[in-house]
Short mmCIF file of C-alpha atoms in Angstrom, two decimals:
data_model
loop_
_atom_site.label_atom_id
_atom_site.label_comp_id
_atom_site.label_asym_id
_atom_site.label_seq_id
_atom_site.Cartn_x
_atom_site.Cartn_y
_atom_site.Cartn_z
CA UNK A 192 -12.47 -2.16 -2.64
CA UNK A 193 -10.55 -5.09 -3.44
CA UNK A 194 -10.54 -8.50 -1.72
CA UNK A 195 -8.24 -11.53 -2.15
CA UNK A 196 -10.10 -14.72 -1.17
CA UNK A 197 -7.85 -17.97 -0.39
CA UNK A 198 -10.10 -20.88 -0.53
CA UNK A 199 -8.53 -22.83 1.84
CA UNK A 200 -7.48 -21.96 5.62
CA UNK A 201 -5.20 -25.61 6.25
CA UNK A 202 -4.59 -28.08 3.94
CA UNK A 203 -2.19 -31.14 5.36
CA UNK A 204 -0.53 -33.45 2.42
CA UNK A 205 2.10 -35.89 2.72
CA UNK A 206 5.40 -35.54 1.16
CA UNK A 207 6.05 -36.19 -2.64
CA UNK A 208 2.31 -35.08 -3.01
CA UNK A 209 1.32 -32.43 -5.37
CA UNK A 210 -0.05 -29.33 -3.78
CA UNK A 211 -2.20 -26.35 -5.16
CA UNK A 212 -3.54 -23.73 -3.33
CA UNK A 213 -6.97 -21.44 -4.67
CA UNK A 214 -6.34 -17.92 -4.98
CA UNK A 215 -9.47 -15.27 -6.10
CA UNK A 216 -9.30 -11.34 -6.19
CA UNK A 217 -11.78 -9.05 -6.76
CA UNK A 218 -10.64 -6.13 -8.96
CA UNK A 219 -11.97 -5.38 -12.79
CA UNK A 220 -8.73 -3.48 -13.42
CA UNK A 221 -4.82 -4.61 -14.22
CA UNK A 222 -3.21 -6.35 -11.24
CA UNK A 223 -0.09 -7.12 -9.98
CA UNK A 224 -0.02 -10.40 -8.49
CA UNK A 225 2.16 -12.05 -5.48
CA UNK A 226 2.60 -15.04 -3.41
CA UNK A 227 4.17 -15.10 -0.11
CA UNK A 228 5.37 -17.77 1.91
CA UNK A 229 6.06 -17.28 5.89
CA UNK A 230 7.87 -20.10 7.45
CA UNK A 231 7.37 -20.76 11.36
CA UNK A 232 8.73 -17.92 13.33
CA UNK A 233 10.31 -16.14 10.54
CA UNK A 234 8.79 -12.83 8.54
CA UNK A 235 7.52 -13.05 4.75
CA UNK A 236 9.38 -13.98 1.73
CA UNK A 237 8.26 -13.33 -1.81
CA UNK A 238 7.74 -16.47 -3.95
CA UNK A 239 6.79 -15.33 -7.34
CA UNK A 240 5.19 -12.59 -8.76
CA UNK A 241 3.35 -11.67 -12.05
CA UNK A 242 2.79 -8.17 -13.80
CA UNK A 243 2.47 -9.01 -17.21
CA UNK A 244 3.36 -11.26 -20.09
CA UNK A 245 3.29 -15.08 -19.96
CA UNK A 246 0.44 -16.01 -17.50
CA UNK A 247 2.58 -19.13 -15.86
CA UNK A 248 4.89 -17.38 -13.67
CA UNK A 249 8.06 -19.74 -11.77
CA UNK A 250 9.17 -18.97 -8.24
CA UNK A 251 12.10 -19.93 -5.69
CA UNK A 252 11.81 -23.54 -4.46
CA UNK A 253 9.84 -24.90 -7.66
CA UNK A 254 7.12 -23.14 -7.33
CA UNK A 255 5.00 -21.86 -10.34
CA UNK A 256 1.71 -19.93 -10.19
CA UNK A 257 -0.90 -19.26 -13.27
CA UNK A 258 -2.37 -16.16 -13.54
CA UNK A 259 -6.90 -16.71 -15.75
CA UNK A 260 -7.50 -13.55 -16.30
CA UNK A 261 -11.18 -15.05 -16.69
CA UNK A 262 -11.36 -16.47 -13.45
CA UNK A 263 -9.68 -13.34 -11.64
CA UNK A 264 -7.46 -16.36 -10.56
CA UNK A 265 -3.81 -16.87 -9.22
CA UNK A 266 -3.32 -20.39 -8.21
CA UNK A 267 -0.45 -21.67 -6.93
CA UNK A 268 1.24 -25.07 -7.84
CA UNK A 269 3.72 -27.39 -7.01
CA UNK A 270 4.18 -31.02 -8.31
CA UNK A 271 5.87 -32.44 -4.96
CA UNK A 272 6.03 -30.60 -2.16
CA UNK A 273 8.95 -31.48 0.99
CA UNK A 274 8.23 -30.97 5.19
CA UNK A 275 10.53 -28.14 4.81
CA UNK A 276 7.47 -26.31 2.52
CA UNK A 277 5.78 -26.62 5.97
CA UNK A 278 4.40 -22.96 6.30
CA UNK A 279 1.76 -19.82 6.19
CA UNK A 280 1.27 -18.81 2.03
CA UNK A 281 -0.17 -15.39 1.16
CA UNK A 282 -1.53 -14.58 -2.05
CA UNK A 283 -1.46 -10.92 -2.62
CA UNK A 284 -2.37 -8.42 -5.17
CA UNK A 285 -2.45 -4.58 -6.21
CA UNK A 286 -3.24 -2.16 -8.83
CA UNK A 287 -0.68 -2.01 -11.46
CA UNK A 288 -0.62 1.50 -11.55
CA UNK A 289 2.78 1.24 -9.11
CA UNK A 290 3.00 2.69 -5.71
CA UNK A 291 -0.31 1.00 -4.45
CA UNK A 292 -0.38 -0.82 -1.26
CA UNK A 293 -0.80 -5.01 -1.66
CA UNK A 294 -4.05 -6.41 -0.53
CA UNK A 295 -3.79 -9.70 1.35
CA UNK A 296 -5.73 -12.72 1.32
CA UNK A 297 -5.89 -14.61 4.87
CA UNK A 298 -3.22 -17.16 4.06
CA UNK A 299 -3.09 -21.20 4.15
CA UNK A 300 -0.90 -23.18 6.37
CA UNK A 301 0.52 -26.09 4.60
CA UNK A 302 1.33 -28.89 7.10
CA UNK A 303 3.56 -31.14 5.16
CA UNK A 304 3.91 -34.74 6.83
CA UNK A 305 6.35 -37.49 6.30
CA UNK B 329 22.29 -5.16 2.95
CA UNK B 330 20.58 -5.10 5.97
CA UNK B 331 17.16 -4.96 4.24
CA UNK B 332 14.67 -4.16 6.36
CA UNK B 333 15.27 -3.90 10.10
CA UNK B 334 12.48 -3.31 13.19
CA UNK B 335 13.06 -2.53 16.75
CA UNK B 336 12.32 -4.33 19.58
CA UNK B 337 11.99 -7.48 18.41
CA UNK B 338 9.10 -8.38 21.02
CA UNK B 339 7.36 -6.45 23.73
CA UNK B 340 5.01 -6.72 27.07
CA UNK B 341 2.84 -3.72 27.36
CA UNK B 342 0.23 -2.70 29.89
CA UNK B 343 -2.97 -1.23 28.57
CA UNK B 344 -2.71 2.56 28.28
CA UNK B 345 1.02 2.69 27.84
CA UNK B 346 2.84 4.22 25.08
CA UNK B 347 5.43 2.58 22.42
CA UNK B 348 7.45 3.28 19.32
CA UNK B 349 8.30 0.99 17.20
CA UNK B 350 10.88 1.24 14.89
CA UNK B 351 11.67 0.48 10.98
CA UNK B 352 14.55 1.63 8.70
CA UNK B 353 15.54 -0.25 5.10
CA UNK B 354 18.49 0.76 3.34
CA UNK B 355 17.46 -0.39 0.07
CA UNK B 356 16.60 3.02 -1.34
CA UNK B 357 12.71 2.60 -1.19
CA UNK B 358 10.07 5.30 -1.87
CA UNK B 359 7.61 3.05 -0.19
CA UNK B 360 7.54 1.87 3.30
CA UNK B 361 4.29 -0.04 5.15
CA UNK B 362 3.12 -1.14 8.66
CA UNK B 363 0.69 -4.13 8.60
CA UNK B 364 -0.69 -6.35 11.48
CA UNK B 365 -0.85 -10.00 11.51
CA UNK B 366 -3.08 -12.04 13.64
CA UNK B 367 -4.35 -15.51 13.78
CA UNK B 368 -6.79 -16.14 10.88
CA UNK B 369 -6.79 -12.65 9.53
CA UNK B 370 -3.77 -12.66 7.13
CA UNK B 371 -1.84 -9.41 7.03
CA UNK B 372 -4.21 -5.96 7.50
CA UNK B 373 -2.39 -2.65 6.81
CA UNK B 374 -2.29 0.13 9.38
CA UNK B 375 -0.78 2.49 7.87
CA UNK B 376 1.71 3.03 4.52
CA UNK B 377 4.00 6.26 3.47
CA UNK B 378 4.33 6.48 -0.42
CA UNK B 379 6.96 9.08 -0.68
CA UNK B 380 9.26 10.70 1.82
CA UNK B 381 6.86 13.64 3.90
CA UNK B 382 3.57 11.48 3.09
CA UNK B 383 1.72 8.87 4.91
CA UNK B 384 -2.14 7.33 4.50
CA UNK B 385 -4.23 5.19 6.72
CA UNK B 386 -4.48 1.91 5.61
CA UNK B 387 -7.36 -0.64 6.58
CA UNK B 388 -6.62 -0.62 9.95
CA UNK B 389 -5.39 2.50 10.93
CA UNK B 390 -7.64 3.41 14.83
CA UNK B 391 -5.38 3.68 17.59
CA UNK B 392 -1.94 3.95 15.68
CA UNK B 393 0.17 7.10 14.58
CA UNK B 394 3.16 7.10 12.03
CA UNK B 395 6.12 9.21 11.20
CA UNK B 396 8.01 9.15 8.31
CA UNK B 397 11.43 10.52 9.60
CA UNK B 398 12.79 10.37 6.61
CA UNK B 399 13.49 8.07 3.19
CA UNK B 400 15.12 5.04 5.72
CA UNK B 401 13.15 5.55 8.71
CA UNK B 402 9.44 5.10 9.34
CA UNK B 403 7.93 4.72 13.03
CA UNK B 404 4.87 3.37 14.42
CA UNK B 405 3.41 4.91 17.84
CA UNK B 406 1.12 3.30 19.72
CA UNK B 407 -0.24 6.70 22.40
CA UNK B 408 -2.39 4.46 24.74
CA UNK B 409 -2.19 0.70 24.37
CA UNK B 410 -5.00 -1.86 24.45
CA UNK B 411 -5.23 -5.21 24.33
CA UNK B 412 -6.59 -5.27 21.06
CA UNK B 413 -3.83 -4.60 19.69
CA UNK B 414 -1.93 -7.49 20.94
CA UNK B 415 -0.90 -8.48 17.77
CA UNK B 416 2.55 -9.25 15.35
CA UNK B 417 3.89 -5.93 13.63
CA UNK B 418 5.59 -6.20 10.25
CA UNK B 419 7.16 -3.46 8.54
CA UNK B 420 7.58 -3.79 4.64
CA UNK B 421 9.39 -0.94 1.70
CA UNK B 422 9.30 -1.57 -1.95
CA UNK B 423 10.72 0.68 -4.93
CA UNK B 424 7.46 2.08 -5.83
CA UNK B 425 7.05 1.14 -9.03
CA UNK B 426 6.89 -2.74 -8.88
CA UNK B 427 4.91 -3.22 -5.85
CA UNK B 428 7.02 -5.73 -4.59
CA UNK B 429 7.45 -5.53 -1.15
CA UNK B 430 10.25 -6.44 1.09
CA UNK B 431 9.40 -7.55 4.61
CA UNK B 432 11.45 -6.88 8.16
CA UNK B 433 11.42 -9.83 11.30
CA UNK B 434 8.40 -8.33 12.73
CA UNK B 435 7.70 -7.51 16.17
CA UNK B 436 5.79 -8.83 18.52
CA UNK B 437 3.49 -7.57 20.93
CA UNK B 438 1.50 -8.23 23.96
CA UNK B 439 -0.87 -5.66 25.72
CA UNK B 440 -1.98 -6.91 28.61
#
């Protein structure tokens, strides 16, 4: 079965500091690959996702992801993050044959702090 | 567009009574989904309907029945509450051929 592991459960930084955020999934075969983010209270918006082609994928709100195939990695990045990035991030993935449910990883709350 | 829209937005239960709740997109999705979010445990799926007249459990699927009423509308029935379910429901649809998925407000429940 697949798994998505997200190394880190809360990670705190302070404004204008660069943030990246671990992402691991365990399937041999061609994914489809997704970040979430949930802000407090609300339900979950899609960030970025990849399927194919160039490996550095750009989301909403300057966020960017890269997708090592070697690694079975999809870590999210961004160079200076604001308190209003202050939420829950899901990294999610599925089997690109289409129609497949997304597998989630736990998430990691970012606590941004002025 | 709506989107995706789920009915009641929160709800007190006591154990062993019954519930529906509610989902309907109008975005033309094949695909619709119920997950479960709790603290710690990310998003766990109960139950998911690929098609219009097909559903399949999902990871999570004990204690939980679905209908797919039709390509809009897909329900979740809880038939005897517990507080183990005490949990936040989010209902998600995507095309079907992407995989992206497209989330509702969730509701949120409390079995006591």
């Amino acid at each position: 079965a697949q798994s998505v592991s997200q190394h880190n459960h809360h990670v705190i930084l302070s404004e204008a500091a660069s943030l990246e955020l671990g992402c691991n999934y365990s399937y041999g075969g061609t994914v489809n690959l997704f970040w979430y983010v949930q802000y407090p209270g609300q339900h979950l918006q899609l960030l970025l996702k990849y399927f194919s082609g160039d490996p550095l994928v750009k989301g909403i709100k300057g966020f960017e992801a890269e997708f090592i195939k070697s690694k079975f990695s999809f870590n999210l990045r961004k160079p200076s993050v604001q308190w209003s990035d202050t939420a829950e991030y899901f990294c999610a993935v599925s089997r690109s044959s289409g129609n497949t449910p997304l597998v989630f990883g736990k998430g990691t709350r970012l606590s941004v702090i002025a | 567009n709506a989107g995706v829209t789920q009915t009641p937005k929160f709800q007190v239960l006591k154990t062993g009574q019954s519930m529906t709740l509610q989902c309907a997109q109008d975005m033309n999705h094949n695909s619709m989904y119920w997950y479960r979010q709790d603290p710690g445990m990310g998003l766990r799926l109960i139950y998911y309907s690929a098609s219009e007249g097909t559903t399949d459990k999902g990871e999570v699927p004990n204690g939980y029945n679905v209908s797919r009423l039709n390509k809009r509308e897909f329900s979740l029935r809880l038939e005897s509450a517990a507080p183990s379910q005490t949990s936040v429901y989010f209902c998600a649809s995507s095309d079907g051929y992407t995989d992206t998925q497209y989330f509702g407000p969730g509701t949120r429940l409390t079995v006591l």
